[in-house]
Amino acid sequence: MNTAATATDQLRIVPASDWRGVSHQPLDADTLANTEEIVRDVATNGESAVRRYCERFGERAADEPLLLGRDTMEAALETLPAADRRILESAAARIRAFAQAQREALLDTEIAIPGGRAGHRFIPLARAGCYVPGGRYPLPSSLLMTAITARIAGVASVIVATPRPTPVTLAAAAIAGADTLLAAGGAHAIAALSYGFGDIEPVDIVVGPGNRWVTAAKQLVSGRTAIDMLAGPSELTVLADDSADPALIAADLLAQAEHDTDAVPVLVTTSRPLIEAVITELAAQLATLPTAATARAALANGAAVLASSLDEAIELTNRIAPEHLEVMVDDPERIVPRLTAYGALFIGSHAAEVLGDYGAGPNH
């Protein structure tokens, strides 16, 4: 994306009747072709290829180890400032409790059938590879949500892969119970997890968010290794009426927009004055936002969609089917049953989407 050509301080205003959504093709032909070359190189040459890419992308020096063990993680945890450690441990406890509740909801089942019995069982995979992005900022929340979930599922061996691991990331790996950390990112890390190298055996599943190179690599290895999904750009839709606070809406849209220049922030509302107030707030908040360049580019992907009625707004929101959906309307509980297509739902003005991203408990 040409950030300079598309960056904006506001959302374009679109009538609901004209809104056709945002079309993304994260896995373009060039990305797939270049990623396939990397994956094939790692599959053929193993550790030497992984190290070559780590050095090329500035992830690891030639004399630094690619694999870090529990001792390194525990040392990072012990030297972490007490306040940071409390934050990580608090988030981990919430994530662990929610994952445990989910696991307990998955019940083995058996029924009688003519001539015998049939059923299903939930059996944990043996080895999980948890990918944690680390390009712009360290994301210990992604590490906690993948590695802790794997442990609750009963996975015996958990390997985390992340480029340029920071002390807080290493500390999060210790808290989450990871066995090993691969200090690599991008397509070569996904290939390393899938094919294995040296003493690292291939994993059974690769999970975790990432950029288009990570997504392409996951698609390419999915024939031999299970994956969670092929995720597209991060999305947030805010469904709001004239009772909503424009400053909160703007803040939440920017919190999503600053993720990546491909992010998609959308406001769906029945109120033209609310749209205008949100646009004013966006400009004011962007003026002091450290990540404003990224956020401005992402705002160009989204829109403020004006619906003629709440019914039309709900219908449009279900058609968008966003990754994250915030509901900021008067008496939100009355419309929640009519919302049927979203990844995660945040109900009410105090349920910011970032709570889901950083540790409320449910897995982002």
PDB file of N, CA and C in Angstrom, residues 188-261:
ATOM      1  N   HIS A 188      10.013 -18.206   7.203  1.00  0.00           N
ATOM      2  CA  HIS A 188      11.020 -19.209   7.559  1.00  0.00           C
ATOM      3  C   HIS A 188      10.739 -19.821   8.929  1.00  0.00           C
ATOM      4  N   ALA A 189      10.127 -19.053   9.822  1.00  0.00           N
ATOM      5  CA  ALA A 189       9.771 -19.616  11.131  1.00  0.00           C
ATOM      6  C   ALA A 189       8.640 -20.625  10.988  1.00  0.00           C
ATOM      7  N   ILE A 190       7.626 -20.299  10.181  1.00  0.00           N
ATOM      8  CA  ILE A 190       6.516 -21.237   9.967  1.00  0.00           C
ATOM      9  C   ILE A 190       7.038 -22.526   9.326  1.00  0.00           C
ATOM     10  N   ALA A 191       7.923 -22.385   8.342  1.00  0.00           N
ATOM     11  CA  ALA A 191       8.492 -23.570   7.687  1.00  0.00           C
ATOM     12  C   ALA A 191       9.322 -24.393   8.663  1.00  0.00           C
ATOM     13  N   ALA A 192      10.084 -23.715   9.532  1.00  0.00           N
ATOM     14  CA  ALA A 192      10.903 -24.422  10.519  1.00  0.00           C
ATOM     15  C   ALA A 192      10.032 -25.223  11.481  1.00  0.00           C
ATOM     16  N   LEU A 193       8.913 -24.635  11.906  1.00  0.00           N
ATOM     17  CA  LEU A 193       8.001 -25.359  12.800  1.00  0.00           C
ATOM     18  C   LEU A 193       7.393 -26.566  12.087  1.00  0.00           C
ATOM     19  N   SER A 194       7.022 -26.385  10.841  1.00  0.00           N
ATOM     20  CA  SER A 194       6.352 -27.457  10.106  1.00  0.00           C
ATOM     21  C   SER A 194       7.289 -28.605   9.741  1.00  0.00           C
ATOM     22  N   TYR A 195       8.497 -28.280   9.300  1.00  0.00           N
ATOM     23  CA  TYR A 195       9.423 -29.314   8.837  1.00  0.00           C
ATOM     24  C   TYR A 195      10.414 -29.763   9.913  1.00  0.00           C
ATOM     25  N   GLY A 196      10.602 -28.923  10.942  1.00  0.00           N
ATOM     26  CA  GLY A 196      11.583 -29.243  11.953  1.00  0.00           C
ATOM     27  C   GLY A 196      13.000 -29.001  11.451  1.00  0.00           C
ATOM     28  N   PHE A 197      13.934 -28.939  12.391  1.00  0.00           N
ATOM     29  CA  PHE A 197      15.350 -28.842  12.027  1.00  0.00           C
ATOM     30  C   PHE A 197      16.174 -29.177  13.265  1.00  0.00           C
ATOM     31  N   GLY A 198      17.344 -29.757  13.046  1.00  0.00           N
ATOM     32  CA  GLY A 198      18.202 -30.118  14.176  1.00  0.00           C
ATOM     33  C   GLY A 198      17.463 -31.006  15.162  1.00  0.00           C
ATOM     34  N   ASP A 199      17.436 -30.594  16.436  1.00  0.00           N
ATOM     35  CA  ASP A 199      16.743 -31.368  17.464  1.00  0.00           C
ATOM     36  C   ASP A 199      15.250 -31.057  17.549  1.00  0.00           C
ATOM     37  N   ILE A 200      14.781 -30.119  16.750  1.00  0.00           N
ATOM     38  CA  ILE A 200      13.368 -29.734  16.774  1.00  0.00           C
ATOM     39  C   ILE A 200      12.582 -30.602  15.798  1.00  0.00           C
ATOM     40  N   GLU A 201      11.667 -31.385  16.336  1.00  0.00           N
ATOM     41  CA  GLU A 201      10.828 -32.217  15.485  1.00  0.00           C
ATOM     42  C   GLU A 201       9.693 -31.397  14.890  1.00  0.00           C
ATOM     43  N   PRO A 202       9.158 -31.814  13.736  1.00  0.00           N
ATOM     44  CA  PRO A 202       8.023 -31.084  13.153  1.00  0.00           C
ATOM     45  C   PRO A 202       6.841 -31.054  14.119  1.00  0.00           C
ATOM     46  N   VAL A 203       6.128 -29.922  14.148  1.00  0.00           N
ATOM     47  CA  VAL A 203       4.960 -29.812  15.018  1.00  0.00           C
ATOM     48  C   VAL A 203       3.742 -30.392  14.304  1.00  0.00           C
ATOM     49  N   ASP A 204       2.693 -30.640  15.071  1.00  0.00           N
ATOM     50  CA  ASP A 204       1.443 -31.150  14.498  1.00  0.00           C
ATOM     51  C   ASP A 204       0.534 -30.022  14.026  1.00  0.00           C
ATOM     52  N   ILE A 205       0.667 -28.850  14.632  1.00  0.00           N
ATOM     53  CA  ILE A 205      -0.178 -27.710  14.279  1.00  0.00           C
ATOM     54  C   ILE A 205       0.594 -26.421  14.483  1.00  0.00           C
ATOM     55  N   VAL A 206       0.347 -25.457  13.592  1.00  0.00           N
ATOM     56  CA  VAL A 206       0.906 -24.111  13.723  1.00  0.00           C
ATOM     57  C   VAL A 206      -0.257 -23.146  13.924  1.00  0.00           C
ATOM     58  N   VAL A 207      -0.165 -22.331  14.969  1.00  0.00           N
ATOM     59  CA  VAL A 207      -1.234 -21.383  15.281  1.00  0.00           C
ATOM     60  C   VAL A 207      -0.645 -20.006  15.533  1.00  0.00           C
ATOM     61  N   GLY A 208      -1.491 -18.993  15.470  1.00  0.00           N
ATOM     62  CA  GLY A 208      -1.062 -17.646  15.804  1.00  0.00           C
ATOM     63  C   GLY A 208      -1.162 -16.685  14.638  1.00  0.00           C
ATOM     64  N   PRO A 209      -1.315 -15.388  14.938  1.00  0.00           N
ATOM     65  CA  PRO A 209      -1.473 -14.367  13.897  1.00  0.00           C
ATOM     66  C   PRO A 209      -0.147 -14.010  13.253  1.00  0.00           C
ATOM     67  N   GLY A 210      -0.244 -13.319  12.123  1.00  0.00           N
ATOM     68  CA  GLY A 210       0.976 -12.884  11.447  1.00  0.00           C
ATOM     69  C   GLY A 210       0.652 -12.080  10.204  1.00  0.00           C
ATOM     70  N   ASN A 211       1.688 -11.597   9.533  1.00  0.00           N
ATOM     71  CA  ASN A 211       1.493 -10.799   8.323  1.00  0.00           C
ATOM     72  C   ASN A 211       1.223 -11.702   7.123  1.00  0.00           C
ATOM     73  N   ARG A 212       1.217 -11.122   5.927  1.00  0.00           N
ATOM     74  CA  ARG A 212       0.870 -11.906   4.734  1.00  0.00           C
ATOM     75  C   ARG A 212       1.893 -12.987   4.443  1.00  0.00           C
ATOM     76  N   TRP A 213       3.158 -12.776   4.841  1.00  0.00           N
ATOM     77  CA  TRP A 213       4.172 -13.808   4.617  1.00  0.00           C
ATOM     78  C   TRP A 213       3.910 -15.013   5.520  1.00  0.00           C
ATOM     79  N   VAL A 214       3.526 -14.738   6.744  1.00  0.00           N
ATOM     80  CA  VAL A 214       3.176 -15.815   7.670  1.00  0.00           C
ATOM     81  C   VAL A 214       1.937 -16.548   7.175  1.00  0.00           C
ATOM     82  N   THR A 215       0.936 -15.786   6.725  1.00  0.00           N
ATOM     83  CA  THR A 215      -0.294 -16.399   6.225  1.00  0.00           C
ATOM     84  C   THR A 215      -0.009 -17.262   5.002  1.00  0.00           C
ATOM     85  N   ALA A 216       0.818 -16.767   4.094  1.00  0.00           N
ATOM     86  CA  ALA A 216       1.170 -17.543   2.904  1.00  0.00           C
ATOM     87  C   ALA A 216       1.899 -18.825   3.283  1.00  0.00           C
ATOM     88  N   ALA A 217       2.825 -18.733   4.231  1.00  0.00           N
ATOM     89  CA  ALA A 217       3.559 -19.918   4.664  1.00  0.00           C
ATOM     90  C   ALA A 217       2.630 -20.939   5.306  1.00  0.00           C
ATOM     91  N   LYS A 218       1.669 -20.468   6.089  1.00  0.00           N
ATOM     92  CA  LYS A 218       0.714 -21.389   6.704  1.00  0.00           C
ATOM     93  C   LYS A 218      -0.099 -22.105   5.629  1.00  0.00           C
ATOM     94  N   GLN A 219      -0.485 -21.369   4.597  1.00  0.00           N
ATOM     95  CA  GLN A 219      -1.215 -22.029   3.510  1.00  0.00           C
ATOM     96  C   GLN A 219      -0.349 -23.090   2.840  1.00  0.00           C
ATOM     97  N   LEU A 220       0.921 -22.782   2.623  1.00  0.00           N
ATOM     98  CA  LEU A 220       1.809 -23.702   1.913  1.00  0.00           C
ATOM     99  C   LEU A 220       2.121 -24.964   2.719  1.00  0.00           C
ATOM    100  N   VAL A 221       2.189 -24.857   4.049  1.00  0.00           N
ATOM    101  CA  VAL A 221       2.521 -26.043   4.857  1.00  0.00           C
ATOM    102  C   VAL A 221       1.283 -26.801   5.310  1.00  0.00           C
ATOM    103  N   SER A 222       0.094 -26.278   5.014  1.00  0.00           N
ATOM    104  CA  SER A 222      -1.127 -26.871   5.566  1.00  0.00           C
ATOM    105  C   SER A 222      -1.401 -28.281   5.055  1.00  0.00           C
ATOM    106  N   GLY A 223      -0.728 -28.678   3.980  1.00  0.00           N
ATOM    107  CA  GLY A 223      -0.896 -30.051   3.512  1.00  0.00           C
ATOM    108  C   GLY A 223      -0.192 -31.071   4.399  1.00  0.00           C
ATOM    109  N   ARG A 224       0.787 -30.622   5.213  1.00  0.00           N
ATOM    110  CA  ARG A 224       1.517 -31.542   6.078  1.00  0.00           C
ATOM    111  C   ARG A 224       1.337 -31.216   7.556  1.00  0.00           C
ATOM    112  N   THR A 225       0.941 -29.990   7.859  1.00  0.00           N
ATOM    113  CA  THR A 225       0.798 -29.546   9.242  1.00  0.00           C
ATOM    114  C   THR A 225      -0.549 -28.846   9.393  1.00  0.00           C
ATOM    115  N   ALA A 226      -1.278 -29.163  10.448  1.00  0.00           N
ATOM    116  CA  ALA A 226      -2.538 -28.466  10.691  1.00  0.00           C
ATOM    117  C   ALA A 226      -2.274 -26.997  10.985  1.00  0.00           C
ATOM    118  N   ILE A 227      -3.212 -26.133  10.633  1.00  0.00           N
ATOM    119  CA  ILE A 227      -3.119 -24.714  10.955  1.00  0.00           C
ATOM    120  C   ILE A 227      -4.439 -24.278  11.588  1.00  0.00           C
ATOM    121  N   ASP A 228      -4.420 -23.112  12.250  1.00  0.00           N
ATOM    122  CA  ASP A 228      -5.666 -22.606  12.827  1.00  0.00           C
ATOM    123  C   ASP A 228      -6.561 -21.995  11.762  1.00  0.00           C
ATOM    124  N   MET A 229      -6.026 -21.076  10.969  1.00  0.00           N
ATOM    125  CA  MET A 229      -6.787 -20.433   9.906  1.00  0.00           C
ATOM    126  C   MET A 229      -5.851 -19.598   9.054  1.00  0.00           C
ATOM    127  N   LEU A 230      -6.366 -19.155   7.905  1.00  0.00           N
ATOM    128  CA  LEU A 230      -5.661 -18.178   7.079  1.00  0.00           C
ATOM    129  C   LEU A 230      -6.309 -16.831   7.349  1.00  0.00           C
ATOM    130  N   ALA A 231      -5.726 -16.091   8.271  1.00  0.00           N
ATOM    131  CA  ALA A 231      -6.338 -14.837   8.715  1.00  0.00           C
ATOM    132  C   ALA A 231      -6.029 -13.717   7.735  1.00  0.00           C
ATOM    133  N   GLY A 232      -7.039 -12.883   7.496  1.00  0.00           N
ATOM    134  CA  GLY A 232      -6.850 -11.693   6.688  1.00  0.00           C
ATOM    135  C   GLY A 232      -6.463 -10.511   7.554  1.00  0.00           C
ATOM    136  N   PRO A 233      -6.574  -9.299   7.015  1.00  0.00           N
ATOM    137  CA  PRO A 233      -6.231  -8.099   7.799  1.00  0.00           C
ATOM    138  C   PRO A 233      -7.131  -7.966   9.029  1.00  0.00           C
ATOM    139  N   SER A 234      -6.618  -7.356  10.063  1.00  0.00           N
ATOM    140  CA  SER A 234      -7.389  -7.154  11.287  1.00  0.00           C
ATOM    141  C   SER A 234      -8.548  -6.203  11.017  1.00  0.00           C
ATOM    142  N   GLU A 235      -9.733  -6.525  11.580  1.00  0.00           N
ATOM    143  CA  GLU A 235     -10.936  -5.760  11.307  1.00  0.00           C
ATOM    144  C   GLU A 235     -11.645  -5.365  12.600  1.00  0.00           C
ATOM    145  N   LEU A 236     -12.242  -4.176  12.587  1.00  0.00           N
ATOM    146  CA  LEU A 236     -13.145  -3.751  13.654  1.00  0.00           C
ATOM    147  C   LEU A 236     -14.322  -3.022  13.035  1.00  0.00           C
ATOM    148  N   THR A 237     -15.529  -3.437  13.396  1.00  0.00           N
ATOM    149  CA  THR A 237     -16.731  -2.690  13.052  1.00  0.00           C
ATOM    150  C   THR A 237     -17.379  -2.228  14.346  1.00  0.00           C
ATOM    151  N   VAL A 238     -17.697  -0.944  14.416  1.00  0.00           N
ATOM    152  CA  VAL A 238     -18.429  -0.385  15.546  1.00  0.00           C
ATOM    153  C   VAL A 238     -19.846  -0.089  15.079  1.00  0.00           C
ATOM    154  N   LEU A 239     -20.829  -0.733  15.704  1.00  0.00           N
ATOM    155  CA  LEU A 239     -22.241  -0.484  15.429  1.00  0.00           C
ATOM    156  C   LEU A 239     -22.748   0.471  16.500  1.00  0.00           C
ATOM    157  N   ALA A 240     -23.169   1.681  16.096  1.00  0.00           N
ATOM    158  CA  ALA A 240     -23.476   2.717  17.077  1.00  0.00           C
ATOM    159  C   ALA A 240     -24.713   3.506  16.668  1.00  0.00           C
ATOM    160  N   ASP A 241     -25.371   4.073  17.679  1.00  0.00           N
ATOM    161  CA  ASP A 241     -26.452   5.024  17.420  1.00  0.00           C
ATOM    162  C   ASP A 241     -26.085   6.366  18.051  1.00  0.00           C
ATOM    163  N   ASP A 242     -27.041   7.314  18.093  1.00  0.00           N
ATOM    164  CA  ASP A 242     -26.696   8.655  18.552  1.00  0.00           C
ATOM    165  C   ASP A 242     -26.463   8.751  20.054  1.00  0.00           C
ATOM    166  N   SER A 243     -26.615   7.627  20.780  1.00  0.00           N
ATOM    167  CA  SER A 243     -26.300   7.641  22.210  1.00  0.00           C
ATOM    168  C   SER A 243     -24.823   7.395  22.481  1.00  0.00           C
ATOM    169  N   ALA A 244     -24.056   7.027  21.452  1.00  0.00           N
ATOM    170  CA  ALA A 244     -22.655   6.643  21.635  1.00  0.00           C
ATOM    171  C   ALA A 244     -21.758   7.863  21.807  1.00  0.00           C
ATOM    172  N   ASP A 245     -20.614   7.624  22.443  1.00  0.00           N
ATOM    173  CA  ASP A 245     -19.610   8.660  22.687  1.00  0.00           C
ATOM    174  C   ASP A 245     -18.632   8.688  21.510  1.00  0.00           C
ATOM    175  N   PRO A 246     -18.602   9.771  20.732  1.00  0.00           N
ATOM    176  CA  PRO A 246     -17.709   9.807  19.556  1.00  0.00           C
ATOM    177  C   PRO A 246     -16.232   9.687  19.916  1.00  0.00           C
ATOM    178  N   ALA A 247     -15.834  10.177  21.085  1.00  0.00           N
ATOM    179  CA  ALA A 247     -14.423  10.079  21.476  1.00  0.00           C
ATOM    180  C   ALA A 247     -14.022   8.623  21.700  1.00  0.00           C
ATOM    181  N   LEU A 248     -14.916   7.851  22.319  1.00  0.00           N
ATOM    182  CA  LEU A 248     -14.634   6.431  22.527  1.00  0.00           C
ATOM    183  C   LEU A 248     -14.588   5.679  21.205  1.00  0.00           C
ATOM    184  N   ILE A 249     -15.534   5.979  20.326  1.00  0.00           N
ATOM    185  CA  ILE A 249     -15.540   5.311  19.018  1.00  0.00           C
ATOM    186  C   ILE A 249     -14.248   5.604  18.269  1.00  0.00           C
ATOM    187  N   ALA A 250     -13.848   6.865  18.240  1.00  0.00           N
ATOM    188  CA  ALA A 250     -12.613   7.232  17.534  1.00  0.00           C
ATOM    189  C   ALA A 250     -11.413   6.516  18.133  1.00  0.00           C
ATOM    190  N   ALA A 251     -11.335   6.468  19.455  1.00  0.00           N
ATOM    191  CA  ALA A 251     -10.206   5.798  20.109  1.00  0.00           C
ATOM    192  C   ALA A 251     -10.152   4.321  19.759  1.00  0.00           C
ATOM    193  N   ASP A 252     -11.318   3.670  19.743  1.00  0.00           N
ATOM    194  CA  ASP A 252     -11.339   2.243  19.442  1.00  0.00           C
ATOM    195  C   ASP A 252     -11.035   1.966  17.972  1.00  0.00           C
ATOM    196  N   LEU A 253     -11.526   2.822  17.085  1.00  0.00           N
ATOM    197  CA  LEU A 253     -11.188   2.659  15.665  1.00  0.00           C
ATOM    198  C   LEU A 253      -9.687   2.826  15.446  1.00  0.00           C
ATOM    199  N   LEU A 254      -9.078   3.796  16.120  1.00  0.00           N
ATOM    200  CA  LEU A 254      -7.637   4.013  15.969  1.00  0.00           C
ATOM    201  C   LEU A 254      -6.835   2.883  16.604  1.00  0.00           C
ATOM    202  N   ALA A 255      -7.344   2.321  17.703  1.00  0.00           N
ATOM    203  CA  ALA A 255      -6.641   1.199  18.332  1.00  0.00           C
ATOM    204  C   ALA A 255      -6.547   0.014  17.384  1.00  0.00           C
ATOM    205  N   GLN A 256      -7.522  -0.118  16.501  1.00  0.00           N
ATOM    206  CA  GLN A 256      -7.472  -1.168  15.488  1.00  0.00           C
ATOM    207  C   GLN A 256      -6.650  -0.721  14.287  1.00  0.00           C
ATOM    208  N   ALA A 257      -6.821   0.541  13.875  1.00  0.00           N
ATOM    209  CA  ALA A 257      -6.129   1.043  12.688  1.00  0.00           C
ATOM    210  C   ALA A 257      -4.615   1.043  12.853  1.00  0.00           C
ATOM    211  N   GLU A 258      -4.134   1.224  14.089  1.00  0.00           N
ATOM    212  CA  GLU A 258      -2.688   1.300  14.293  1.00  0.00           C
ATOM    213  C   GLU A 258      -2.012  -0.070  14.200  1.00  0.00           C
ATOM    214  N   HIS A 259      -2.808  -1.153  14.138  1.00  0.00           N
ATOM    215  CA  HIS A 259      -2.213  -2.492  14.014  1.00  0.00           C
ATOM    216  C   HIS A 259      -1.372  -2.620  12.756  1.00  0.00           C
ATOM    217  N   ASP A 260      -1.934  -2.156  11.627  1.00  0.00           N
ATOM    218  CA  ASP A 260      -1.311  -2.442  10.343  1.00  0.00           C
ATOM    219  C   ASP A 260      -1.934  -1.533   9.295  1.00  0.00           C
ATOM    220  N   THR A 261      -1.187  -1.217   8.260  1.00  0.00           N
ATOM    221  CA  THR A 261      -1.736  -0.382   7.196  1.00  0.00           C
ATOM    222  C   THR A 261      -2.856  -1.074   6.433  1.00  0.00           C
TER     223      THR A 261
END
